[in-house]
Amino acid sequence: MVIIRLARGGAKKTPFYNVVVADSRNRRDGRFIERVGFYNPSASANAEGLRIDLARVAHWQNNGAQLSDTVARLVKFHAKGPEAAIAAKAKDAAKAEAKKAAIAAEEAAKVKAAADAAKAEADAKAAAEAEAAKEAAAAAAEAPAETEAPAADA
């Protein structure tokens, strides 16, 4: 059976896919009949990330070729045109920025909570020291009166 699928290329952690027409019995990256396009998922915003020859895909489908699930999704996406691709990239970029902003806000909230806890701890410590100083002053005020009385008896 003939299938239109992706053949992986590119370096480690930098995938690049060729859209190929191949016999389903051949390996994923092995022998193929025809290359009908490419897909670069890591393409920058101004680089072309997807190109498919829809006429050749239609020709092979008419001759009985089946699309893999991923290639079917890519063909549908490519049929929408380059404006849709640009809009999708912009939407993905906005989503990433929103996620970064949410993480930054969460970090800021953690820092603020830690600062508030440190301030509360410092206030409590200052209040305890003030209370201890007050008690020490009260004890010092009572202590001289008691020490004078035994000195007078001696």
Tab-separated table of N, CA and C in Angstrom:
chain	number	residue	atom	x	y	z
A	1	MET	N	0.845	-1.180	0.000
A	1	MET	CA	0.000	0.000	0.000
A	1	MET	C	0.889	1.242	0.000
A	2	VAL	N	0.508	2.233	-0.736
A	2	VAL	CA	1.256	3.485	-0.825
A	2	VAL	C	0.694	4.445	0.214
A	3	ILE	N	1.604	5.110	0.924
A	3	ILE	CA	1.203	6.034	1.975
A	3	ILE	C	1.998	7.323	1.843
A	4	ILE	N	1.361	8.434	2.161
A	4	ILE	CA	2.042	9.728	2.187
A	4	ILE	C	2.301	10.029	3.654
A	5	ARG	N	3.571	10.117	4.018
A	5	ARG	CA	3.948	10.272	5.420
A	5	ARG	C	5.163	11.171	5.551
A	6	LEU	N	5.579	11.392	6.801
A	6	LEU	CA	6.746	12.217	7.093
A	6	LEU	C	7.981	11.335	7.225
A	7	ALA	N	9.083	11.803	6.683
A	7	ALA	CA	10.388	11.162	6.852
A	7	ALA	C	11.259	12.156	7.606
A	8	ARG	N	11.769	11.734	8.757
A	8	ARG	CA	12.508	12.654	9.613
A	8	ARG	C	13.924	12.862	9.121
A	9	GLY	N	14.371	14.091	9.233
A	9	GLY	CA	15.743	14.464	8.926
A	9	GLY	C	16.174	15.496	9.942
A	10	GLY	N	17.303	16.122	9.713
A	10	GLY	CA	17.766	17.150	10.628
A	10	GLY	C	18.613	16.568	11.743
A	11	ALA	N	19.157	17.446	12.554
A	11	ALA	CA	20.056	17.051	13.632
A	11	ALA	C	19.269	16.659	14.878
A	12	LYS	N	20.013	16.208	15.866
A	12	LYS	CA	19.407	15.827	17.144
A	12	LYS	C	18.725	17.045	17.766
A	13	LYS	N	17.494	16.873	18.190
A	13	LYS	CA	16.663	17.907	18.800
A	13	LYS	C	16.379	19.085	17.864
A	14	THR	N	16.627	18.903	16.577
A	14	THR	CA	16.291	19.901	15.560
A	14	THR	C	15.635	19.177	14.390
A	15	PRO	N	14.380	18.792	14.551
A	15	PRO	CA	13.751	17.968	13.519
A	15	PRO	C	13.425	18.752	12.250
A	16	PHE	N	13.472	18.041	11.164
A	16	PHE	CA	13.060	18.537	9.855
A	16	PHE	C	12.434	17.346	9.149
A	17	TYR	N	11.260	17.528	8.597
A	17	TYR	CA	10.542	16.411	7.994
A	17	TYR	C	10.316	16.653	6.503
A	18	ASN	N	10.519	15.612	5.710
A	18	ASN	CA	10.130	15.610	4.311
A	18	ASN	C	8.797	14.887	4.202
A	19	VAL	N	7.886	15.442	3.426
A	19	VAL	CA	6.614	14.775	3.154
A	19	VAL	C	6.862	13.920	1.918
A	20	VAL	N	6.773	12.598	2.093
A	20	VAL	CA	7.142	11.681	1.011
A	20	VAL	C	6.008	10.711	0.713
A	21	VAL	N	6.009	10.236	-0.516
A	21	VAL	CA	5.126	9.157	-0.941
A	21	VAL	C	5.990	7.900	-0.919
A	22	ALA	N	5.578	6.890	-0.136
A	22	ALA	CA	6.414	5.702	0.011
A	22	ALA	C	5.539	4.471	0.135
A	23	ASP	N	6.152	3.336	-0.114
A	23	ASP	CA	5.498	2.057	0.135
A	23	ASP	C	5.461	1.877	1.659
A	24	SER	N	4.343	1.450	2.198
A	24	SER	CA	4.201	1.353	3.652
A	24	SER	C	5.139	0.313	4.258
A	25	ARG	N	5.659	-0.599	3.448
A	25	ARG	CA	6.564	-1.633	3.967
A	25	ARG	C	7.988	-1.118	4.162
A	26	ASN	N	8.308	0.022	3.554
A	26	ASN	CA	9.643	0.600	3.707
A	26	ASN	C	9.764	1.325	5.042
A	27	ARG	N	11.013	1.460	5.485
A	27	ARG	CA	11.263	2.141	6.750
A	27	ARG	C	10.846	3.607	6.671
A	28	ARG	N	10.659	4.227	7.832
A	28	ARG	CA	10.219	5.622	7.888
A	28	ARG	C	11.148	6.543	7.115
A	29	ASP	N	12.442	6.400	7.333
A	29	ASP	CA	13.418	7.267	6.678
A	29	ASP	C	14.081	6.588	5.489
A	30	GLY	N	13.512	5.485	5.053
A	30	GLY	CA	14.121	4.707	3.974
A	30	GLY	C	13.704	5.175	2.593
A	31	ARG	N	13.632	4.215	1.691
A	31	ARG	CA	13.345	4.490	0.292
A	31	ARG	C	11.929	5.049	0.131
A	32	PHE	N	11.797	6.030	-0.753
A	32	PHE	CA	10.485	6.602	-1.034
A	32	PHE	C	10.320	6.774	-2.531
A	33	ILE	N	9.075	7.006	-2.937
A	33	ILE	CA	8.771	7.134	-4.360
A	33	ILE	C	8.954	8.580	-4.819
A	34	GLU	N	8.390	9.524	-4.060
A	34	GLU	CA	8.449	10.926	-4.462
A	34	GLU	C	8.384	11.815	-3.222
A	35	ARG	N	9.123	12.902	-3.257
A	35	ARG	CA	9.067	13.915	-2.196
A	35	ARG	C	8.081	14.982	-2.652
A	36	VAL	N	7.035	15.231	-1.836
A	36	VAL	CA	5.993	16.184	-2.232
A	36	VAL	C	5.977	17.432	-1.363
A	37	GLY	N	6.894	17.551	-0.430
A	37	GLY	CA	6.939	18.750	0.392
A	37	GLY	C	7.842	18.581	1.593
A	38	PHE	N	7.804	19.575	2.478
A	38	PHE	CA	8.579	19.508	3.712
A	38	PHE	C	7.834	20.204	4.832
A	39	TYR	N	8.256	19.903	6.061
A	39	TYR	CA	7.686	20.515	7.267
A	39	TYR	C	8.824	20.755	8.236
A	40	ASN	N	8.982	22.002	8.658
A	40	ASN	CA	10.013	22.374	9.618
A	40	ASN	C	9.320	22.940	10.853
A	41	PRO	N	9.102	22.129	11.906
A	41	PRO	CA	8.385	22.616	13.085
A	41	PRO	C	9.151	23.658	13.881
A	42	SER	N	10.473	23.731	13.708
A	42	SER	CA	11.266	24.697	14.471
A	42	SER	C	11.644	25.911	13.629
A	43	ALA	N	10.907	26.181	12.563
A	43	ALA	CA	11.197	27.338	11.706
A	43	ALA	C	10.893	28.624	12.463
A	44	SER	N	11.717	29.633	12.223
A	44	SER	CA	11.476	30.930	12.864
A	44	SER	C	10.257	31.590	12.219
A	45	ALA	N	9.839	32.702	12.785
A	45	ALA	CA	8.611	33.355	12.330
A	45	ALA	C	8.702	33.824	10.879
A	46	ASN	N	9.889	34.236	10.428
A	46	ASN	CA	9.995	34.755	9.068
A	46	ASN	C	10.450	33.697	8.057
A	47	ALA	N	10.686	32.463	8.509
A	47	ALA	CA	11.099	31.386	7.603
A	47	ALA	C	9.892	30.524	7.228
A	48	GLU	N	9.987	29.903	6.069
A	48	GLU	CA	8.911	29.030	5.610
A	48	GLU	C	8.985	27.710	6.371
A	49	GLY	N	7.912	27.347	7.022
A	49	GLY	CA	7.905	26.138	7.831
A	49	GLY	C	7.197	24.963	7.191
A	50	LEU	N	6.392	25.220	6.171
A	50	LEU	CA	5.613	24.149	5.550
A	50	LEU	C	5.425	24.449	4.065
A	51	ARG	N	5.722	23.447	3.240
A	51	ARG	CA	5.453	23.564	1.814
A	51	ARG	C	5.006	22.186	1.339
A	52	ILE	N	3.836	22.138	0.714
A	52	ILE	CA	3.306	20.880	0.189
A	52	ILE	C	2.777	21.141	-1.213
A	53	ASP	N	3.119	20.245	-2.135
A	53	ASP	CA	2.614	20.318	-3.495
A	53	ASP	C	1.251	19.610	-3.498
A	54	LEU	N	0.193	20.413	-3.338
A	54	LEU	CA	-1.155	19.845	-3.211
A	54	LEU	C	-1.598	19.112	-4.472
A	55	ALA	N	-1.111	19.536	-5.633
A	55	ALA	CA	-1.480	18.853	-6.874
A	55	ALA	C	-0.935	17.423	-6.875
A	56	ARG	N	0.310	17.250	-6.440
A	56	ARG	CA	0.899	15.907	-6.399
A	56	ARG	C	0.244	15.057	-5.312
A	57	VAL	N	-0.117	15.663	-4.180
A	57	VAL	CA	-0.807	14.921	-3.125
A	57	VAL	C	-2.159	14.437	-3.644
A	58	ALA	N	-2.881	15.319	-4.344
A	58	ALA	CA	-4.176	14.928	-4.909
A	58	ALA	C	-3.996	13.820	-5.951
A	59	HIS	N	-2.957	13.906	-6.774
A	59	HIS	CA	-2.680	12.869	-7.772
A	59	HIS	C	-2.479	11.515	-7.090
A	60	TRP	N	-1.652	11.485	-6.042
A	60	TRP	CA	-1.380	10.227	-5.362
A	60	TRP	C	-2.608	9.706	-4.617
A	61	GLN	N	-3.405	10.607	-4.069
A	61	GLN	CA	-4.643	10.160	-3.409
A	61	GLN	C	-5.604	9.550	-4.428
A	62	ASN	N	-5.684	10.133	-5.603
A	62	ASN	CA	-6.543	9.582	-6.659
A	62	ASN	C	-6.069	8.204	-7.104
A	63	ASN	N	-4.778	7.951	-6.962
A	63	ASN	CA	-4.230	6.649	-7.328
A	63	ASN	C	-4.201	5.680	-6.150
A	64	GLY	N	-4.851	6.026	-5.041
A	64	GLY	CA	-5.012	5.089	-3.932
A	64	GLY	C	-4.097	5.290	-2.743
A	65	ALA	N	-3.279	6.325	-2.736
A	65	ALA	CA	-2.384	6.565	-1.592
A	65	ALA	C	-3.190	7.066	-0.393
A	66	GLN	N	-2.773	6.645	0.782
A	66	GLN	CA	-3.416	7.071	2.021
A	66	GLN	C	-2.534	8.113	2.709
A	67	LEU	N	-3.160	9.094	3.362
A	67	LEU	CA	-2.420	10.094	4.133
A	67	LEU	C	-2.264	9.601	5.566
A	68	SER	N	-1.086	9.813	6.135
A	68	SER	CA	-0.948	9.545	7.576
A	68	SER	C	-1.715	10.628	8.327
A	69	ASP	N	-1.982	10.396	9.587
A	69	ASP	CA	-2.764	11.357	10.375
A	69	ASP	C	-2.087	12.728	10.416
A	70	THR	N	-0.785	12.743	10.652
A	70	THR	CA	-0.055	14.006	10.747
A	70	THR	C	-0.024	14.725	9.409
A	71	VAL	N	0.197	13.990	8.322
A	71	VAL	CA	0.227	14.618	7.004
A	71	VAL	C	-1.159	15.150	6.650
A	72	ALA	N	-2.216	14.442	7.031
A	72	ALA	CA	-3.575	14.936	6.772
A	72	ALA	C	-3.797	16.269	7.487
A	73	ARG	N	-3.315	16.362	8.723
A	73	ARG	CA	-3.437	17.613	9.483
A	73	ARG	C	-2.641	18.725	8.806
A	74	LEU	N	-1.436	18.411	8.346
A	74	LEU	CA	-0.594	19.415	7.686
A	74	LEU	C	-1.184	19.855	6.345
A	75	VAL	N	-1.745	18.933	5.580
A	75	VAL	CA	-2.363	19.285	4.300
A	75	VAL	C	-3.551	20.213	4.538
A	76	LYS	N	-4.340	19.910	5.544
A	76	LYS	CA	-5.487	20.758	5.877
A	76	LYS	C	-5.009	22.152	6.287
A	77	PHE	N	-3.947	22.207	7.073
A	77	PHE	CA	-3.386	23.477	7.529
A	77	PHE	C	-2.810	24.258	6.345
A	78	HIS	N	-2.118	23.565	5.443
A	78	HIS	CA	-1.506	24.213	4.284
A	78	HIS	C	-2.568	24.751	3.330
A	79	ALA	N	-3.697	24.068	3.247
A	79	ALA	CA	-4.766	24.493	2.333
A	79	ALA	C	-5.373	25.832	2.767
A	80	LYS	N	-5.245	26.177	4.043
A	80	LYS	CA	-5.789	27.447	4.534
A	80	LYS	C	-5.001	28.648	4.024
A	81	GLY	N	-3.763	28.443	3.633
A	81	GLY	CA	-2.972	29.523	3.056
A	81	GLY	C	-1.924	30.054	4.009
A	82	PRO	N	-1.044	30.904	3.496
A	82	PRO	CA	0.049	31.429	4.319
A	82	PRO	C	-0.421	32.396	5.409
A	83	GLU	N	-1.550	33.070	5.182
A	83	GLU	CA	-2.060	33.988	6.201
A	83	GLU	C	-2.423	33.228	7.475
A	84	ALA	N	-3.006	32.046	7.298
A	84	ALA	CA	-3.373	31.231	8.459
A	84	ALA	C	-2.129	30.760	9.194
A	85	ALA	N	-1.068	30.453	8.453
A	85	ALA	CA	0.184	30.024	9.083
A	85	ALA	C	0.777	31.157	9.900
A	86	ILE	N	0.757	32.366	9.354
A	86	ILE	CA	1.285	33.526	10.075
A	86	ILE	C	0.452	33.796	11.321
A	87	ALA	N	-0.875	33.694	11.177
A	87	ALA	CA	-1.759	33.905	12.323
A	87	ALA	C	-1.530	32.845	13.391
A	88	ALA	N	-1.321	31.598	12.981
A	88	ALA	CA	-1.072	30.523	13.942
A	88	ALA	C	0.241	30.743	14.681
A	89	LYS	N	1.286	31.167	13.954
A	89	LYS	CA	2.577	31.459	14.603
A	89	LYS	C	2.420	32.597	15.598
A	90	ALA	N	1.668	33.640	15.214
A	90	ALA	CA	1.444	34.769	16.112
A	90	ALA	C	0.667	34.331	17.351
A	91	LYS	N	-0.321	33.459	17.145
A	91	LYS	CA	-1.114	32.956	18.268
A	91	LYS	C	-0.236	32.135	19.209
A	92	ASP	N	0.634	31.283	18.645
A	92	ASP	CA	1.542	30.492	19.464
A	92	ASP	C	2.507	31.381	20.232
A	93	ALA	N	3.002	32.433	19.577
A	93	ALA	CA	3.919	33.358	20.241
A	93	ALA	C	3.214	34.096	21.371
A	94	ALA	N	1.969	34.503	21.132
A	94	ALA	CA	1.203	35.191	22.178
A	94	ALA	C	0.934	34.254	23.357
A	95	LYS	N	0.641	33.004	23.047
A	95	LYS	CA	0.402	32.024	24.106
A	95	LYS	C	1.669	31.819	24.944
A	96	ALA	N	2.812	31.742	24.269
A	96	ALA	CA	4.086	31.574	24.983
A	96	ALA	C	4.385	32.787	25.856
A	97	GLU	N	4.131	33.985	25.343
A	97	GLU	CA	4.355	35.206	26.120
A	97	GLU	C	3.424	35.256	27.332
A	98	ALA	N	2.174	34.837	27.146
A	98	ALA	CA	1.228	34.824	28.262
A	98	ALA	C	1.683	33.843	29.339
A	99	LYS	N	2.205	32.706	28.911
A	99	LYS	CA	2.693	31.715	29.873
A	99	LYS	C	3.904	32.257	30.636
A	100	LYS	N	4.815	32.920	29.914
A	100	LYS	CA	5.978	33.525	30.556
A	100	LYS	C	5.544	34.590	31.560
A	101	ALA	N	4.550	35.405	31.183
A	101	ALA	CA	4.049	36.447	32.083
A	101	ALA	C	3.413	35.831	33.327
A	102	ALA	N	2.685	34.740	33.146
A	102	ALA	CA	2.060	34.071	34.287
A	102	ALA	C	3.120	33.509	35.226
A	103	ILE	N	4.166	32.938	34.669
A	103	ILE	CA	5.249	32.404	35.502
A	103	ILE	C	5.946	33.536	36.240
A	104	ALA	N	6.181	34.657	35.562
A	104	ALA	CA	6.823	35.807	36.201
A	104	ALA	C	5.944	36.362	37.321
A	105	ALA	N	4.640	36.419	37.094
A	105	ALA	CA	3.723	36.904	38.126
A	105	ALA	C	3.719	35.963	39.327
A	106	GLU	N	3.771	34.670	39.055
A	106	GLU	CA	3.811	33.689	40.146
A	106	GLU	C	5.093	33.836	40.961
A	107	GLU	N	6.209	34.028	40.287
A	107	GLU	CA	7.484	34.231	40.979
A	107	GLU	C	7.449	35.511	41.804
A	108	ALA	N	6.873	36.581	41.233
A	108	ALA	CA	6.763	37.845	41.958
A	108	ALA	C	5.889	37.680	43.200
A	109	ALA	N	4.820	36.899	43.076
A	109	ALA	CA	3.941	36.655	44.232
A	109	ALA	C	4.697	35.885	45.313
A	110	LYS	N	5.529	34.914	44.912
A	110	LYS	CA	6.316	34.167	45.895
A	110	LYS	C	7.301	35.081	46.611
A	111	VAL	N	7.969	35.953	45.854
A	111	VAL	CA	8.933	36.888	46.450
A	111	VAL	C	8.220	37.837	47.398
A	112	LYS	N	7.049	38.334	46.989
A	112	LYS	CA	6.282	39.252	47.839
A	112	LYS	C	5.827	38.551	49.110
A	113	ALA	N	5.382	37.307	48.992
A	113	ALA	CA	4.949	36.553	50.169
A	113	ALA	C	6.121	36.325	51.120
A	114	ALA	N	7.289	36.020	50.563
A	114	ALA	CA	8.471	35.815	51.408
A	114	ALA	C	8.861	37.118	52.090
A	115	ALA	N	8.777	38.241	51.374
A	115	ALA	CA	9.102	39.543	51.959
A	115	ALA	C	8.104	39.904	53.053
A	116	ASP	N	6.826	39.634	52.809
A	116	ASP	CA	5.804	39.914	53.821
A	116	ASP	C	6.027	39.062	55.071
A	117	ALA	N	6.384	37.791	54.870
A	117	ALA	CA	6.632	36.907	56.008
A	117	ALA	C	7.858	37.380	56.784
A	118	ALA	N	8.901	37.812	56.088
A	118	ALA	CA	10.098	38.315	56.761
A	118	ALA	C	9.790	39.592	57.527
A	119	LYS	N	8.967	40.470	56.955
A	119	LYS	CA	8.592	41.717	57.635
A	119	LYS	C	7.762	41.415	58.870
A	120	ALA	N	6.829	40.470	58.744
A	120	ALA	CA	5.998	40.101	59.895
A	120	ALA	C	6.855	39.493	61.000
A	121	GLU	N	7.822	38.664	60.606
A	121	GLU	CA	8.724	38.063	61.588
A	121	GLU	C	9.573	39.132	62.271
A	122	ALA	N	10.056	40.107	61.497
A	122	ALA	CA	10.855	41.190	62.070
A	122	ALA	C	10.015	42.048	62.996
A	123	ASP	N	8.765	42.332	62.620
A	123	ASP	CA	7.869	43.103	63.483
A	123	ASP	C	7.593	42.356	64.786
A	124	ALA	N	7.370	41.050	64.679
A	124	ALA	CA	7.111	40.249	65.881
A	124	ALA	C	8.343	40.228	66.785
A	125	LYS	N	9.510	40.106	66.181
A	125	LYS	CA	10.756	40.092	66.949
A	125	LYS	C	10.969	41.445	67.623
A	126	ALA	N	10.703	42.542	66.927
A	126	ALA	CA	10.846	43.882	67.492
A	126	ALA	C	9.857	44.083	68.633
A	127	ALA	N	8.649	43.598	68.459
A	127	ALA	CA	7.644	43.715	69.519
A	127	ALA	C	8.066	42.907	70.743
A	128	ALA	N	8.613	41.714	70.516
A	128	ALA	CA	9.077	40.889	71.640
A	128	ALA	C	10.248	41.556	72.353
A	129	GLU	N	11.164	42.153	71.592
A	129	GLU	CA	12.290	42.857	72.200
A	129	GLU	C	11.809	44.071	72.987
A	130	ALA	N	10.823	44.786	72.443
A	130	ALA	CA	10.278	45.945	73.148
A	130	ALA	C	9.608	45.507	74.444
A	131	GLU	N	8.875	44.393	74.363
A	131	GLU	CA	8.221	43.859	75.572
A	131	GLU	C	9.257	43.430	76.598
A	132	ALA	N	10.328	42.774	76.136
A	132	ALA	CA	11.392	42.336	77.038
A	132	ALA	C	12.089	43.542	77.648
A	133	ALA	N	12.322	44.582	76.870
A	133	ALA	CA	12.954	45.800	77.388
A	133	ALA	C	12.048	46.478	78.401
A	134	LYS	N	10.760	46.455	78.141
A	134	LYS	CA	9.790	47.061	79.066
A	134	LYS	C	9.781	46.304	80.394
A	135	GLU	N	9.790	44.958	80.283
A	135	GLU	CA	9.819	44.140	81.498
A	135	GLU	C	11.134	44.334	82.253
A	136	ALA	N	12.236	44.447	81.520
A	136	ALA	CA	13.536	44.667	82.157
A	136	ALA	C	13.566	46.019	82.852
A	137	ALA	N	12.964	47.031	82.228
A	137	ALA	CA	12.906	48.359	82.842
A	137	ALA	C	12.034	48.330	84.090
A	138	ALA	N	10.926	47.591	84.024
A	138	ALA	CA	10.046	47.488	85.197
A	138	ALA	C	10.756	46.728	86.312
A	139	ALA	N	11.482	45.668	85.963
A	139	ALA	CA	12.221	44.896	86.957
A	139	ALA	C	13.355	45.732	87.536
A	140	ALA	N	13.989	46.547	86.720
A	140	ALA	CA	15.077	47.406	87.203
A	140	ALA	C	14.538	48.481	88.129
A	141	ALA	N	13.333	48.962	87.862
A	141	ALA	CA	12.735	49.991	88.719
A	141	ALA	C	12.375	49.399	90.075
A	142	GLU	N	11.959	48.151	90.125
A	142	GLU	CA	11.613	47.506	91.403
A	142	GLU	C	12.859	47.026	92.142
A	143	ALA	N	13.886	46.614	91.455
A	143	ALA	CA	15.087	46.044	92.061
A	143	ALA	C	15.835	47.047	92.940
A	144	PRO	N	16.021	48.309	92.595
A	144	PRO	CA	16.754	49.214	93.486
A	144	PRO	C	16.035	49.444	94.814
A	145	ALA	N	14.747	49.466	94.813
A	145	ALA	CA	14.012	49.670	96.063
A	145	ALA	C	14.233	48.494	96.994
A	146	GLU	N	14.288	47.278	96.493
A	146	GLU	CA	14.512	46.096	97.315
A	146	GLU	C	15.955	46.026	97.796
A	147	THR	N	16.899	46.446	96.980
A	147	THR	CA	18.305	46.380	97.386
A	147	THR	C	18.636	47.455	98.402
A	148	GLU	N	17.972	48.599	98.384
A	148	GLU	CA	18.225	49.651	99.360
A	148	GLU	C	17.728	49.251	100.749
A	149	ALA	N	16.631	48.604	100.802
A	149	ALA	CA	16.066	48.219	102.093
A	149	ALA	C	16.986	47.256	102.849
A	150	PRO	N	17.501	46.184	102.288
A	150	PRO	CA	18.422	45.327	103.047
A	150	PRO	C	19.718	46.042	103.383
A	151	ALA	N	20.163	46.962	102.561
A	151	ALA	CA	21.402	47.688	102.870
A	151	ALA	C	21.206	48.566	104.106
A	152	ALA	N	20.018	49.116	104.281
A	152	ALA	CA	19.753	49.960	105.440
A	152	ALA	C	19.707	49.139	106.711
A	153	ASP	N	19.257	47.893	106.661
A	153	ASP	CA	19.177	47.025	107.837
A	153	ASP	C	20.569	46.581	108.282
A	154	ALA	N	21.509	46.490	107.454
A	154	ALA	CA	22.835	45.991	107.791
A	154	ALA	C	23.584	47.028	108.518
